[in-house]
Amino acid sequence: MLILLEVRQLKTFMSIVKLGNFSQAAQHLGYTQSTVTTHIQLLEKELSTVLFERFGHQLMLTADGERLYDYAERITKLAEDAKNELDHFDVPRGPLLIGMPESLCVYYLTDLLKEYASLYPDVELKLKFGISSDFRFLLRKNMMDLAFFLEKNLHDADLVGKFLWPEPVALITAPGHVLAKRGWVDVKDLKGQTLIFTESGSSYRAVLEAALAKAAVHPRTVLEICQLQTIKQFVMSGIGLTVLPLAVVKEELAAGSLVALSWQGPDLTMNAYLVYHKEKWLSQAIRAFMKLIQERLLK
């Protein structure tokens, strides 16, 4: 009976299990939620069983669902292995999903991504902006191929991280801000100030927040904004201070519309890493991307 099942239905089933609900699986796969529901209904009809059951808001696998998952993993992997074996192995092709912080994409990788897409038109290149904690989850679930991390260090036993470069990070504000007139600034000077941060989970934000907590310093307001350009506009208008990689504000610093404070607190510098799971099969598409990083950015 299993030979009648479609691999895409099994992949939908696996995505629901990994992500915990139908809506997130639909978003990840690029389907409508009704399509995801149809895939599961077809599987259940073909197998004459029920795969999921709900307890309140919690979605759980049935006993048959758990048994199917083991088969689904093996079937989808065999299908991918067969495709890779039968395709022209030495030509990069197929899907490639890369996670990266917005700052790295916009200020380092735009030209490289354009070149990669031009060199390897058969690769279905997809990008996902976010933070390292999100990428860890997706790499471990084999739902992402590569990811760029901005962190102090990388200690995950199940992840392989190639160090790329140190990324200077600074405390940034408008030239008219009261702290811009100081020769130097430490943690205590941030008491009562408005801080504008990227999303929670950013490594350099976490370093500053830890320093504030240790010194028992409380800012007046903390604003959380996802878009870098909006953060810069808020800071230039004098609303508050932010902490960002210097590459993000390079043009504004040169023009004098923003200034980097002489920070005397904990070192905010991060390191850029290119990361993949240690058990990940490195396809030709992945290898070609890593080679281009080496040739264009590390020499």
PDB file of C-alpha atoms in Angstrom:
ATOM      1  CA  MET A   1       0.000   0.000   0.000  1.00  0.00           C
ATOM      2  CA  LEU A   2       2.837   2.401   0.760  1.00  0.00           C
ATOM      3  CA  ILE A   3       3.944   2.501  -2.872  1.00  0.00           C
ATOM      4  CA  LEU A   4       0.732   4.437  -3.638  1.00  0.00           C
ATOM      5  CA  LEU A   5       1.653   7.259  -1.262  1.00  0.00           C
ATOM      6  CA  GLU A   6       3.052  10.503  -2.627  1.00  0.00           C
ATOM      7  CA  VAL A   7       6.371  11.693  -1.252  1.00  0.00           C
ATOM      8  CA  ARG A   8       5.065  15.260  -0.975  1.00  0.00           C
ATOM      9  CA  GLN A   9       2.244  14.054   1.279  1.00  0.00           C
ATOM     10  CA  LEU A  10       4.785  12.334   3.501  1.00  0.00           C
ATOM     11  CA  LYS A  11       6.890  15.500   3.597  1.00  0.00           C
ATOM     12  CA  THR A  12       3.807  17.473   4.631  1.00  0.00           C
ATOM     13  CA  PHE A  13       3.123  14.916   7.358  1.00  0.00           C
ATOM     14  CA  MET A  14       6.725  15.158   8.628  1.00  0.00           C
ATOM     15  CA  SER A  15       6.643  18.969   8.629  1.00  0.00           C
ATOM     16  CA  ILE A  16       3.512  18.989  10.788  1.00  0.00           C
ATOM     17  CA  VAL A  17       5.189  16.649  13.262  1.00  0.00           C
ATOM     18  CA  LYS A  18       8.371  18.729  13.374  1.00  0.00           C
ATOM     19  CA  LEU A  19       6.678  22.132  13.667  1.00  0.00           C
ATOM     20  CA  GLY A  20       3.756  21.104  15.842  1.00  0.00           C
ATOM     21  CA  ASN A  21       0.778  22.364  13.833  1.00  0.00           C
ATOM     22  CA  PHE A  22      -0.781  22.588  10.391  1.00  0.00           C
ATOM     23  CA  SER A  23      -0.455  26.362   9.952  1.00  0.00           C
ATOM     24  CA  GLN A  24       3.319  26.513  10.551  1.00  0.00           C
ATOM     25  CA  ALA A  25       3.839  23.516   8.255  1.00  0.00           C
ATOM     26  CA  ALA A  26       1.830  25.273   5.529  1.00  0.00           C
ATOM     27  CA  GLN A  27       3.896  28.442   5.904  1.00  0.00           C
ATOM     28  CA  HIS A  28       7.183  26.529   5.817  1.00  0.00           C
ATOM     29  CA  LEU A  29       6.215  24.489   2.749  1.00  0.00           C
ATOM     30  CA  GLY A  30       4.630  27.393   0.881  1.00  0.00           C
ATOM     31  CA  TYR A  31       1.205  25.713   0.804  1.00  0.00           C
ATOM     32  CA  THR A  32      -2.196  26.933   1.874  1.00  0.00           C
ATOM     33  CA  GLN A  33      -3.486  25.381   5.066  1.00  0.00           C
ATOM     34  CA  SER A  34      -6.251  23.674   3.089  1.00  0.00           C
ATOM     35  CA  THR A  35      -3.610  21.947   0.923  1.00  0.00           C
ATOM     36  CA  VAL A  36      -1.833  20.651   4.034  1.00  0.00           C
ATOM     37  CA  THR A  37      -5.155  19.394   5.408  1.00  0.00           C
ATOM     38  CA  THR A  38      -5.921  17.655   2.092  1.00  0.00           C
ATOM     39  CA  HIS A  39      -2.518  15.921   2.091  1.00  0.00           C
ATOM     40  CA  ILE A  40      -3.191  14.468   5.538  1.00  0.00           C
ATOM     41  CA  GLN A  41      -6.741  13.458   4.651  1.00  0.00           C
ATOM     42  CA  LEU A  42      -5.456  11.599   1.571  1.00  0.00           C
ATOM     43  CA  LEU A  43      -2.826   9.818   3.657  1.00  0.00           C
ATOM     44  CA  GLU A  44      -5.387   8.811   6.262  1.00  0.00           C
ATOM     45  CA  LYS A  45      -7.775   7.569   3.561  1.00  0.00           C
ATOM     46  CA  GLU A  46      -5.045   5.577   1.834  1.00  0.00           C
ATOM     47  CA  LEU A  47      -3.923   3.997   5.113  1.00  0.00           C
ATOM     48  CA  SER A  48      -7.423   3.645   6.590  1.00  0.00           C
ATOM     49  CA  THR A  49      -6.362   5.203   9.873  1.00  0.00           C
ATOM     50  CA  VAL A  50      -6.104   8.470  11.819  1.00  0.00           C
ATOM     51  CA  LEU A  51      -2.648  10.045  12.095  1.00  0.00           C
ATOM     52  CA  PHE A  52      -3.275  12.961  14.492  1.00  0.00           C
ATOM     53  CA  GLU A  53      -5.532  13.617  17.450  1.00  0.00           C
ATOM     54  CA  ARG A  54      -6.108  16.775  19.464  1.00  0.00           C
ATOM     55  CA  PHE A  55      -6.106  17.197  23.230  1.00  0.00           C
ATOM     56  CA  GLY A  56      -7.244  20.771  23.811  1.00  0.00           C
ATOM     57  CA  HIS A  57      -4.841  22.922  21.770  1.00  0.00           C
ATOM     58  CA  GLN A  58      -2.178  20.203  21.590  1.00  0.00           C
ATOM     59  CA  LEU A  59      -1.728  18.192  18.391  1.00  0.00           C
ATOM     60  CA  MET A  60      -0.452  14.670  19.003  1.00  0.00           C
ATOM     61  CA  LEU A  61       0.433  11.673  16.853  1.00  0.00           C
ATOM     62  CA  THR A  62      -1.644   8.544  17.158  1.00  0.00           C
ATOM     63  CA  ALA A  63       0.115   5.184  17.503  1.00  0.00           C
ATOM     64  CA  ASP A  64      -0.299   4.675  13.739  1.00  0.00           C
ATOM     65  CA  GLY A  65       1.043   8.167  13.142  1.00  0.00           C
ATOM     66  CA  GLU A  66       4.189   7.350  15.107  1.00  0.00           C
ATOM     67  CA  ARG A  67       4.718   4.187  13.088  1.00  0.00           C
ATOM     68  CA  LEU A  68       4.200   6.036   9.811  1.00  0.00           C
ATOM     69  CA  TYR A  69       6.743   8.712  10.782  1.00  0.00           C
ATOM     70  CA  ASP A  70       9.575   6.171  10.889  1.00  0.00           C
ATOM     71  CA  TYR A  71       8.647   4.938   7.420  1.00  0.00           C
ATOM     72  CA  ALA A  72       8.172   8.493   6.110  1.00  0.00           C
ATOM     73  CA  GLU A  73      11.713   9.460   7.122  1.00  0.00           C
ATOM     74  CA  ARG A  74      13.164   6.461   5.328  1.00  0.00           C
ATOM     75  CA  ILE A  75      10.982   6.849   2.229  1.00  0.00           C
ATOM     76  CA  THR A  76      11.695  10.575   1.758  1.00  0.00           C
ATOM     77  CA  LYS A  77      15.420  10.050   2.298  1.00  0.00           C
ATOM     78  CA  LEU A  78      15.476   7.204  -0.223  1.00  0.00           C
ATOM     79  CA  ALA A  79      13.605   9.409  -2.710  1.00  0.00           C
ATOM     80  CA  GLU A  80      16.121  12.229  -2.231  1.00  0.00           C
ATOM     81  CA  ASP A  81      19.062   9.820  -2.499  1.00  0.00           C
ATOM     82  CA  ALA A  82      17.631   8.380  -5.714  1.00  0.00           C
ATOM     83  CA  LYS A  83      17.143  11.835  -7.206  1.00  0.00           C
ATOM     84  CA  ASN A  84      20.670  12.901  -6.260  1.00  0.00           C
ATOM     85  CA  GLU A  85      22.110   9.689  -7.664  1.00  0.00           C
ATOM     86  CA  LEU A  86      20.240   9.914 -10.952  1.00  0.00           C
ATOM     87  CA  ASP A  87      20.740  13.640 -11.485  1.00  0.00           C
ATOM     88  CA  HIS A  88      23.998  14.950 -12.890  1.00  0.00           C
ATOM     89  CA  PHE A  89      25.870  14.698  -9.617  1.00  0.00           C
ATOM     90  CA  ASP A  90      28.542  17.245 -10.454  1.00  0.00           C
ATOM     91  CA  VAL A  91      26.074  20.026 -11.364  1.00  0.00           C
ATOM     92  CA  PRO A  92      24.641  22.067  -8.448  1.00  0.00           C
ATOM     93  CA  ARG A  93      20.860  21.821  -8.557  1.00  0.00           C
ATOM     94  CA  GLY A  94      17.810  21.438  -6.356  1.00  0.00           C
ATOM     95  CA  PRO A  95      16.623  23.422  -3.332  1.00  0.00           C
ATOM     96  CA  LEU A  96      19.001  25.344  -1.059  1.00  0.00           C
ATOM     97  CA  LEU A  97      17.619  27.118   2.024  1.00  0.00           C
ATOM     98  CA  ILE A  98      20.011  29.457   3.844  1.00  0.00           C
ATOM     99  CA  GLY A  99      19.310  31.309   7.073  1.00  0.00           C
ATOM    100  CA  MET A 100      21.014  34.595   7.816  1.00  0.00           C
ATOM    101  CA  PRO A 101      20.737  37.759   9.902  1.00  0.00           C
ATOM    102  CA  GLU A 102      19.432  40.651   7.833  1.00  0.00           C
ATOM    103  CA  SER A 103      22.581  42.639   8.589  1.00  0.00           C
ATOM    104  CA  LEU A 104      24.858  40.065   6.948  1.00  0.00           C
ATOM    105  CA  CYS A 105      22.650  39.655   3.898  1.00  0.00           C
ATOM    106  CA  VAL A 106      22.267  43.344   3.125  1.00  0.00           C
ATOM    107  CA  TYR A 107      25.785  44.483   3.927  1.00  0.00           C
ATOM    108  CA  TYR A 108      27.946  41.501   2.915  1.00  0.00           C
ATOM    109  CA  LEU A 109      26.125  38.924   0.832  1.00  0.00           C
ATOM    110  CA  THR A 110      23.980  40.741  -1.743  1.00  0.00           C
ATOM    111  CA  ASP A 111      26.547  40.595  -4.565  1.00  0.00           C
ATOM    112  CA  LEU A 112      27.592  37.053  -3.666  1.00  0.00           C
ATOM    113  CA  LEU A 113      24.003  35.791  -3.736  1.00  0.00           C
ATOM    114  CA  LYS A 114      23.452  37.462  -7.087  1.00  0.00           C
ATOM    115  CA  GLU A 115      26.575  35.808  -8.472  1.00  0.00           C
ATOM    116  CA  TYR A 116      25.595  32.397  -7.087  1.00  0.00           C
ATOM    117  CA  ALA A 117      22.142  32.617  -8.662  1.00  0.00           C
ATOM    118  CA  SER A 118      23.737  33.531 -11.991  1.00  0.00           C
ATOM    119  CA  LEU A 119      26.320  30.719 -11.857  1.00  0.00           C
ATOM    120  CA  TYR A 120      23.882  28.000 -10.777  1.00  0.00           C
ATOM    121  CA  PRO A 121      20.430  28.696 -12.258  1.00  0.00           C
ATOM    122  CA  ASP A 122      19.255  25.141 -11.483  1.00  0.00           C
ATOM    123  CA  VAL A 123      19.560  25.759  -7.734  1.00  0.00           C
ATOM    124  CA  GLU A 124      16.305  26.857  -6.087  1.00  0.00           C
ATOM    125  CA  LEU A 125      17.882  29.370  -3.697  1.00  0.00           C
ATOM    126  CA  LYS A 126      15.747  30.491  -0.743  1.00  0.00           C
ATOM    127  CA  LEU A 127      16.706  32.835   2.096  1.00  0.00           C
ATOM    128  CA  LYS A 128      15.253  33.108   5.571  1.00  0.00           C
ATOM    129  CA  PHE A 129      16.048  36.092   7.807  1.00  0.00           C
ATOM    130  CA  GLY A 130      16.167  35.504  11.522  1.00  0.00           C
ATOM    131  CA  ILE A 131      18.385  34.802  14.519  1.00  0.00           C
ATOM    132  CA  SER A 132      20.659  31.952  15.551  1.00  0.00           C
ATOM    133  CA  SER A 133      18.196  30.344  17.975  1.00  0.00           C
ATOM    134  CA  ASP A 134      15.646  29.937  15.159  1.00  0.00           C
ATOM    135  CA  PHE A 135      18.274  28.588  12.784  1.00  0.00           C
ATOM    136  CA  ARG A 136      19.476  26.007  15.325  1.00  0.00           C
ATOM    137  CA  PHE A 137      15.985  24.543  15.470  1.00  0.00           C
ATOM    138  CA  LEU A 138      15.652  24.357  11.680  1.00  0.00           C
ATOM    139  CA  LEU A 139      19.139  22.922  11.127  1.00  0.00           C
ATOM    140  CA  ARG A 140      18.477  20.205  13.702  1.00  0.00           C
ATOM    141  CA  LYS A 141      15.171  19.340  12.054  1.00  0.00           C
ATOM    142  CA  ASN A 142      16.898  19.215   8.634  1.00  0.00           C
ATOM    143  CA  MET A 143      14.576  21.977   7.468  1.00  0.00           C
ATOM    144  CA  MET A 144      17.451  24.346   6.622  1.00  0.00           C
ATOM    145  CA  ASP A 145      20.698  23.582   4.787  1.00  0.00           C
ATOM    146  CA  LEU A 146      23.083  26.325   5.920  1.00  0.00           C
ATOM    147  CA  ALA A 147      22.901  29.284   8.277  1.00  0.00           C
ATOM    148  CA  PHE A 148      25.003  32.300   9.162  1.00  0.00           C
ATOM    149  CA  PHE A 149      25.396  32.927  12.896  1.00  0.00           C
ATOM    150  CA  LEU A 150      26.528  36.096  14.664  1.00  0.00           C
ATOM    151  CA  GLU A 151      27.708  34.937  18.086  1.00  0.00           C
ATOM    152  CA  LYS A 152      30.636  35.207  20.488  1.00  0.00           C
ATOM    153  CA  ASN A 153      31.501  31.534  20.107  1.00  0.00           C
ATOM    154  CA  LEU A 154      29.954  28.375  18.726  1.00  0.00           C
ATOM    155  CA  HIS A 155      29.934  25.375  21.075  1.00  0.00           C
ATOM    156  CA  ASP A 156      27.114  23.179  19.717  1.00  0.00           C
ATOM    157  CA  ALA A 157      28.340  19.575  19.537  1.00  0.00           C
ATOM    158  CA  ASP A 158      25.917  18.674  16.723  1.00  0.00           C
ATOM    159  CA  LEU A 159      26.679  21.682  14.514  1.00  0.00           C
ATOM    160  CA  VAL A 160      29.699  22.388  12.324  1.00  0.00           C
ATOM    161  CA  GLY A 161      30.655  26.059  12.264  1.00  0.00           C
ATOM    162  CA  LYS A 162      33.244  27.649   9.984  1.00  0.00           C
ATOM    163  CA  PHE A 163      34.596  30.900  11.422  1.00  0.00           C
ATOM    164  CA  LEU A 164      34.337  33.676   8.832  1.00  0.00           C
ATOM    165  CA  TRP A 165      35.326  36.999  10.393  1.00  0.00           C
ATOM    166  CA  PRO A 166      35.002  39.108  13.559  1.00  0.00           C
ATOM    167  CA  GLU A 167      32.042  41.482  13.369  1.00  0.00           C
ATOM    168  CA  PRO A 168      32.513  44.759  15.324  1.00  0.00           C
ATOM    169  CA  VAL A 169      29.375  45.879  17.146  1.00  0.00           C
ATOM    170  CA  ALA A 170      28.851  49.309  18.699  1.00  0.00           C
ATOM    171  CA  LEU A 171      26.438  51.418  20.702  1.00  0.00           C
ATOM    172  CA  ILE A 172      24.943  53.895  18.235  1.00  0.00           C
ATOM    173  CA  THR A 173      23.038  57.139  18.634  1.00  0.00           C
ATOM    174  CA  ALA A 174      22.330  60.474  16.949  1.00  0.00           C
ATOM    175  CA  PRO A 175      25.064  63.148  17.152  1.00  0.00           C
ATOM    176  CA  GLY A 176      22.742  65.415  19.172  1.00  0.00           C
ATOM    177  CA  HIS A 177      22.072  62.827  21.875  1.00  0.00           C
ATOM    178  CA  VAL A 178      23.288  63.748  25.360  1.00  0.00           C
ATOM    179  CA  LEU A 179      25.557  60.695  25.538  1.00  0.00           C
ATOM    180  CA  ALA A 180      27.226  61.580  22.217  1.00  0.00           C
ATOM    181  CA  LYS A 181      28.977  64.433  24.032  1.00  0.00           C
ATOM    182  CA  ARG A 182      30.627  62.054  26.520  1.00  0.00           C
ATOM    183  CA  GLY A 183      34.247  61.007  26.085  1.00  0.00           C
ATOM    184  CA  TRP A 184      33.193  57.487  27.033  1.00  0.00           C
ATOM    185  CA  VAL A 185      30.033  55.656  28.085  1.00  0.00           C
ATOM    186  CA  ASP A 186      29.560  52.683  30.416  1.00  0.00           C
ATOM    187  CA  VAL A 187      26.603  50.580  31.518  1.00  0.00           C
ATOM    188  CA  LYS A 188      25.468  52.961  34.259  1.00  0.00           C
ATOM    189  CA  ASP A 189      25.078  55.778  31.734  1.00  0.00           C
ATOM    190  CA  LEU A 190      22.224  53.840  30.123  1.00  0.00           C
ATOM    191  CA  LYS A 191      19.984  54.283  33.151  1.00  0.00           C
ATOM    192  CA  GLY A 192      16.770  56.037  32.128  1.00  0.00           C
ATOM    193  CA  GLN A 193      17.634  55.934  28.415  1.00  0.00           C
ATOM    194  CA  THR A 194      15.471  54.637  25.556  1.00  0.00           C
ATOM    195  CA  LEU A 195      17.002  51.581  23.923  1.00  0.00           C
ATOM    196  CA  ILE A 196      15.973  50.350  20.482  1.00  0.00           C
ATOM    197  CA  PHE A 197      16.716  46.692  19.827  1.00  0.00           C
ATOM    198  CA  THR A 198      16.362  44.119  17.093  1.00  0.00           C
ATOM    199  CA  GLU A 199      14.255  41.074  17.919  1.00  0.00           C
ATOM    200  CA  SER A 200      14.805  39.128  21.121  1.00  0.00           C
ATOM    201  CA  GLY A 201      17.475  36.467  20.728  1.00  0.00           C
ATOM    202  CA  SER A 202      20.053  38.635  18.985  1.00  0.00           C
ATOM    203  CA  SER A 203      23.461  37.766  20.478  1.00  0.00           C
ATOM    204  CA  TYR A 204      24.794  41.311  20.775  1.00  0.00           C
ATOM    205  CA  ARG A 205      21.514  42.477  22.281  1.00  0.00           C
ATOM    206  CA  ALA A 206      21.808  39.650  24.818  1.00  0.00           C
ATOM    207  CA  VAL A 207      25.324  40.788  25.821  1.00  0.00           C
ATOM    208  CA  LEU A 208      24.122  44.328  26.516  1.00  0.00           C
ATOM    209  CA  GLU A 209      20.998  43.154  28.350  1.00  0.00           C
ATOM    210  CA  ALA A 210      23.113  40.865  30.545  1.00  0.00           C
ATOM    211  CA  ALA A 211      25.383  43.797  31.412  1.00  0.00           C
ATOM    212  CA  LEU A 212      22.367  45.951  32.294  1.00  0.00           C
ATOM    213  CA  ALA A 213      20.928  43.225  34.515  1.00  0.00           C
ATOM    214  CA  LYS A 214      24.248  42.624  36.276  1.00  0.00           C
ATOM    215  CA  ALA A 215      24.621  46.330  37.041  1.00  0.00           C
ATOM    216  CA  ALA A 216      20.924  46.629  38.020  1.00  0.00           C
ATOM    217  CA  VAL A 217      20.524  49.392  35.439  1.00  0.00           C
ATOM    218  CA  HIS A 218      17.004  49.966  34.117  1.00  0.00           C
ATOM    219  CA  PRO A 219      16.423  51.826  30.829  1.00  0.00           C
ATOM    220  CA  ARG A 220      13.404  54.102  30.602  1.00  0.00           C
ATOM    221  CA  THR A 221      11.976  52.316  27.578  1.00  0.00           C
ATOM    222  CA  VAL A 222      12.905  49.349  25.392  1.00  0.00           C
ATOM    223  CA  LEU A 223      11.577  49.313  21.839  1.00  0.00           C
ATOM    224  CA  GLU A 224      11.814  46.125  19.767  1.00  0.00           C
ATOM    225  CA  ILE A 225      11.849  46.644  15.997  1.00  0.00           C
ATOM    226  CA  CYS A 226      12.590  43.955  13.415  1.00  0.00           C
ATOM    227  CA  GLN A 227      13.636  46.131  10.460  1.00  0.00           C
ATOM    228  CA  LEU A 228      17.166  47.567  10.547  1.00  0.00           C
ATOM    229  CA  GLN A 229      16.279  50.593   8.431  1.00  0.00           C
ATOM    230  CA  THR A 230      13.467  51.537  10.810  1.00  0.00           C
ATOM    231  CA  ILE A 231      15.803  51.209  13.799  1.00  0.00           C
ATOM    232  CA  LYS A 232      18.297  53.548  12.154  1.00  0.00           C
ATOM    233  CA  GLN A 233      15.590  56.091  11.344  1.00  0.00           C
ATOM    234  CA  PHE A 234      14.352  56.053  14.946  1.00  0.00           C
ATOM    235  CA  VAL A 235      17.876  56.562  16.279  1.00  0.00           C
ATOM    236  CA  MET A 236      18.663  59.357  13.793  1.00  0.00           C
ATOM    237  CA  SER A 237      15.500  61.153  14.898  1.00  0.00           C
ATOM    238  CA  GLY A 238      16.813  61.203  18.462  1.00  0.00           C
ATOM    239  CA  ILE A 239      14.382  58.710  19.990  1.00  0.00           C
ATOM    240  CA  GLY A 240      17.100  56.642  21.651  1.00  0.00           C
ATOM    241  CA  LEU A 241      20.168  54.424  21.317  1.00  0.00           C
ATOM    242  CA  THR A 242      20.735  51.082  19.615  1.00  0.00           C
ATOM    243  CA  VAL A 243      23.399  48.400  19.402  1.00  0.00           C
ATOM    244  CA  LEU A 244      24.249  47.231  15.872  1.00  0.00           C
ATOM    245  CA  PRO A 245      27.129  45.824  13.808  1.00  0.00           C
ATOM    246  CA  LEU A 246      29.250  48.686  12.481  1.00  0.00           C
ATOM    247  CA  ALA A 247      28.749  47.399   8.922  1.00  0.00           C
ATOM    248  CA  VAL A 248      25.037  48.193   9.232  1.00  0.00           C
ATOM    249  CA  VAL A 249      25.670  51.885   9.992  1.00  0.00           C
ATOM    250  CA  LYS A 250      28.827  52.420   7.937  1.00  0.00           C
ATOM    251  CA  GLU A 251      27.267  54.970   5.568  1.00  0.00           C
ATOM    252  CA  GLU A 252      25.465  56.880   8.336  1.00  0.00           C
ATOM    253  CA  LEU A 253      28.639  57.092  10.431  1.00  0.00           C
ATOM    254  CA  ALA A 254      30.574  58.437   7.441  1.00  0.00           C
ATOM    255  CA  ALA A 255      27.851  61.019   6.767  1.00  0.00           C
ATOM    256  CA  GLY A 256      27.708  62.064  10.425  1.00  0.00           C
ATOM    257  CA  SER A 257      24.001  61.281  10.814  1.00  0.00           C
ATOM    258  CA  LEU A 258      24.865  58.648  13.435  1.00  0.00           C
ATOM    259  CA  VAL A 259      27.770  58.287  15.862  1.00  0.00           C
ATOM    260  CA  ALA A 260      29.359  55.309  17.596  1.00  0.00           C
ATOM    261  CA  LEU A 261      29.809  55.895  21.302  1.00  0.00           C
ATOM    262  CA  SER A 262      33.097  55.179  23.089  1.00  0.00           C
ATOM    263  CA  TRP A 263      31.758  52.148  24.908  1.00  0.00           C
ATOM    264  CA  GLN A 264      33.526  51.080  28.118  1.00  0.00           C
ATOM    265  CA  GLY A 265      31.213  48.164  28.920  1.00  0.00           C
ATOM    266  CA  PRO A 266      31.524  44.478  27.946  1.00  0.00           C
ATOM    267  CA  ASP A 267      32.946  43.781  24.503  1.00  0.00           C
ATOM    268  CA  LEU A 268      30.057  43.638  22.036  1.00  0.00           C
ATOM    269  CA  THR A 269      32.063  42.218  19.116  1.00  0.00           C
ATOM    270  CA  MET A 270      30.547  39.089  17.559  1.00  0.00           C
ATOM    271  CA  ASN A 271      31.979  36.466  15.221  1.00  0.00           C
ATOM    272  CA  ALA A 272      30.371  35.453  11.939  1.00  0.00           C
ATOM    273  CA  TYR A 273      30.083  31.692  11.313  1.00  0.00           C
ATOM    274  CA  LEU A 274      28.751  29.576   8.463  1.00  0.00           C
ATOM    275  CA  VAL A 275      26.970  26.630  10.091  1.00  0.00           C
ATOM    276  CA  TYR A 276      25.459  23.288   9.088  1.00  0.00           C
ATOM    277  CA  HIS A 277      24.428  20.143  10.942  1.00  0.00           C
ATOM    278  CA  LYS A 278      27.199  17.567  11.349  1.00  0.00           C
ATOM    279  CA  GLU A 279      25.005  14.868   9.779  1.00  0.00           C
ATOM    280  CA  LYS A 280      23.975  17.014   6.828  1.00  0.00           C
ATOM    281  CA  TRP A 281      24.729  15.610   3.391  1.00  0.00           C
ATOM    282  CA  LEU A 282      26.656  18.351   1.625  1.00  0.00           C
ATOM    283  CA  SER A 283      25.118  18.491  -1.820  1.00  0.00           C
ATOM    284  CA  GLN A 284      26.852  20.079  -4.778  1.00  0.00           C
ATOM    285  CA  ALA A 285      24.643  23.140  -4.292  1.00  0.00           C
ATOM    286  CA  ILE A 286      25.857  23.504  -0.687  1.00  0.00           C
ATOM    287  CA  ARG A 287      29.493  22.873  -1.619  1.00  0.00           C
ATOM    288  CA  ALA A 288      29.341  25.420  -4.434  1.00  0.00           C
ATOM    289  CA  PHE A 289      27.950  28.060  -2.058  1.00  0.00           C
ATOM    290  CA  MET A 290      30.637  27.378   0.550  1.00  0.00           C
ATOM    291  CA  LYS A 291      33.320  27.574  -2.140  1.00  0.00           C
ATOM    292  CA  LEU A 292      32.022  30.945  -3.305  1.00  0.00           C
ATOM    293  CA  ILE A 293      32.069  32.266   0.272  1.00  0.00           C
ATOM    294  CA  GLN A 294      35.707  31.193   0.544  1.00  0.00           C
ATOM    295  CA  GLU A 295      36.685  32.782  -2.769  1.00  0.00           C
ATOM    296  CA  ARG A 296      34.777  36.070  -2.483  1.00  0.00           C
ATOM    297  CA  LEU A 297      34.648  36.945   1.203  1.00  0.00           C
ATOM    298  CA  LEU A 298      37.599  35.234   2.882  1.00  0.00           C
ATOM    299  CA  LYS A 299      40.477  36.103   0.563  1.00  0.00           C
TER     300      LYS A 299
END
